[in-house]
Amino acid sequence: SQKIEQNSEALNIQEGKTATLTCNYTNYSPAYLQWYRQDPGRGPVFLLLIRENEKEKRKERLKVTFDTTLKQSLFHITASQPADSATYLCALRTSYSSASKIIFGSGTRLSIRP
Amino acid sequence: GAVVSQHPSWVICKSGTSVKIECRSLDFQATTMFWYRQFPKQSLMLMATSNEGSKATYEQGVEKDKFLINHASLTLSTLTVTSAHPEDSSFYICSARDMGLAGTDTQYFGPGTRLTVL
């Protein structure tokens, strides 16, 4: 069956360290993968998109990698801050077709302690 | 980034009444909008895909007569929960698809609507 899994429900990190979140998928060949941040009681906010032919994307303190052989994406936050505490969702788009959907993982709740 | 608004942000209603939630794309046109619901500590569950000028496509298990979707313009989609019951209480989130550059379309989400049915 098709699955997208974020294998940590929760992650606790000391401020200043790098937080690494994992997203694995099975039985999909995604066109691209996206990462979102969601704060409690709010809608998800788009962070980064990485395509199937890209290995790595960066945006300020954020870095995303995409390994289509391992069927895995890693999301890194360097120099983490308490304000980075939130739930992070990975999502994949199944194809470039306008009819394709975004499938979400269950999310990882990240807590950065001072 | 693109902005999507939702109204109302929260609503409390009595069982049996209907509630309408609006979703607007403020700075782009969206031929496709999506409606999700989210229960506490769970991920987003896609309910339906709303296409401007045509009927919505509902996911398996979602009652189309209960969750009425109208996408009458390129910037507005509405979700009406008809004859709401306590089990319909949830966080409803819409998103709008911004096609942007070729091959890089992204969904932008609204802030969500908290529905509580008494």
Coordinates of N, CA and C in Angstrom, one line a residue, chain A residues 4 6 38 44 87-91 102-108, chain B residues 36-46 90-91 93:
Chain A
I4 N 3.1 7.5 3.4 CA 4.1 8.5 3.7 C 4.2 8.6 5.2
Q6 N 6.3 10.0 8.7 CA 7.3 10.8 9.4 C 7.6 10.0 10.7
Q38 N 3.3 23.8 10.8 CA 1.9 24.1 11.3 C 2.0 24.4 12.8
P44 N -1.3 25.1 7.8 CA 0.1 24.9 7.5 C 0.6 26.0 6.7
T87 N 4.8 21.9 14.6 CA 4.7 20.6 13.9 C 5.1 20.8 12.5
Y88 N 5.9 19.9 12.0 CA 6.4 20.0 10.6 C 5.8 18.8 9.8
L89 N 5.2 19.2 8.7 CA 4.6 18.2 7.8 C 5.3 18.0 6.5
C90 N 5.6 16.8 6.1 CA 6.0 16.6 4.8 C 4.9 16.2 3.9
A91 N 5.0 16.5 2.7 CA 3.9 16.2 1.7 C 4.4 16.0 0.4
I102 N -1.9 16.4 -3.2 CA -0.8 16.4 -2.2 C -1.2 15.5 -1.1
I103 N -0.3 14.6 -0.8 CA -0.5 13.6 0.3 C 0.4 14.0 1.5
F104 N -0.2 14.1 2.7 CA 0.5 14.6 3.8 C 0.9 13.5 4.7
G105 N 2.1 13.6 5.3 CA 2.5 12.8 6.4 C 1.8 13.2 7.7
S106 N 2.0 12.5 8.8 CA 1.3 12.8 10.0 C 1.9 13.9 10.8
G107 N 3.1 14.3 10.4 CA 3.8 15.4 11.1 C 4.7 15.0 12.2
T108 N 5.7 15.8 12.5 CA 6.6 15.7 13.6 C 6.5 16.9 14.5
Chain B
Y36 N -9.8 20.4 3.7 CA -9.3 19.4 4.6 C -10.0 19.5 6.0
R37 N -10.0 18.4 6.7 CA -10.4 18.5 8.1 C -9.2 17.9 9.0
Q38 N -9.1 18.4 10.2 CA -8.0 17.9 11.0 C -8.5 17.7 12.4
F39 N -8.4 16.5 13.0 CA -8.7 16.3 14.3 C -7.4 16.5 15.2
P40 N -7.6 16.7 16.5 CA -6.5 17.0 17.3 C -5.3 16.0 17.2
K41 N -4.1 16.5 17.0 CA -2.9 15.7 17.0 C -2.9 14.7 15.8
Q42 N -3.7 15.0 14.8 CA -3.7 14.2 13.6 C -3.4 15.0 12.4
S43 N -3.1 14.3 11.3 CA -2.7 15.1 10.1 C -3.9 15.5 9.4
L44 N -3.7 16.3 8.3 CA -4.8 16.8 7.5 C -5.4 15.6 6.7
M45 N -6.7 15.6 6.7 CA -7.4 14.6 5.8 C -8.1 15.4 4.7
L46 N -7.8 15.0 3.5 CA -8.4 15.7 2.4 C -9.9 15.2 2.3
S90 N -14.7 20.0 14.3 CA -13.3 19.7 13.8 C -12.7 21.0 13.4
F91 N -11.5 20.9 13.0 CA -10.7 22.1 12.4 C -10.8 21.9 10.9
I93 N -9.7 23.2 7.2 CA -8.7 24.1 6.5 C -8.9 24.0 5.0

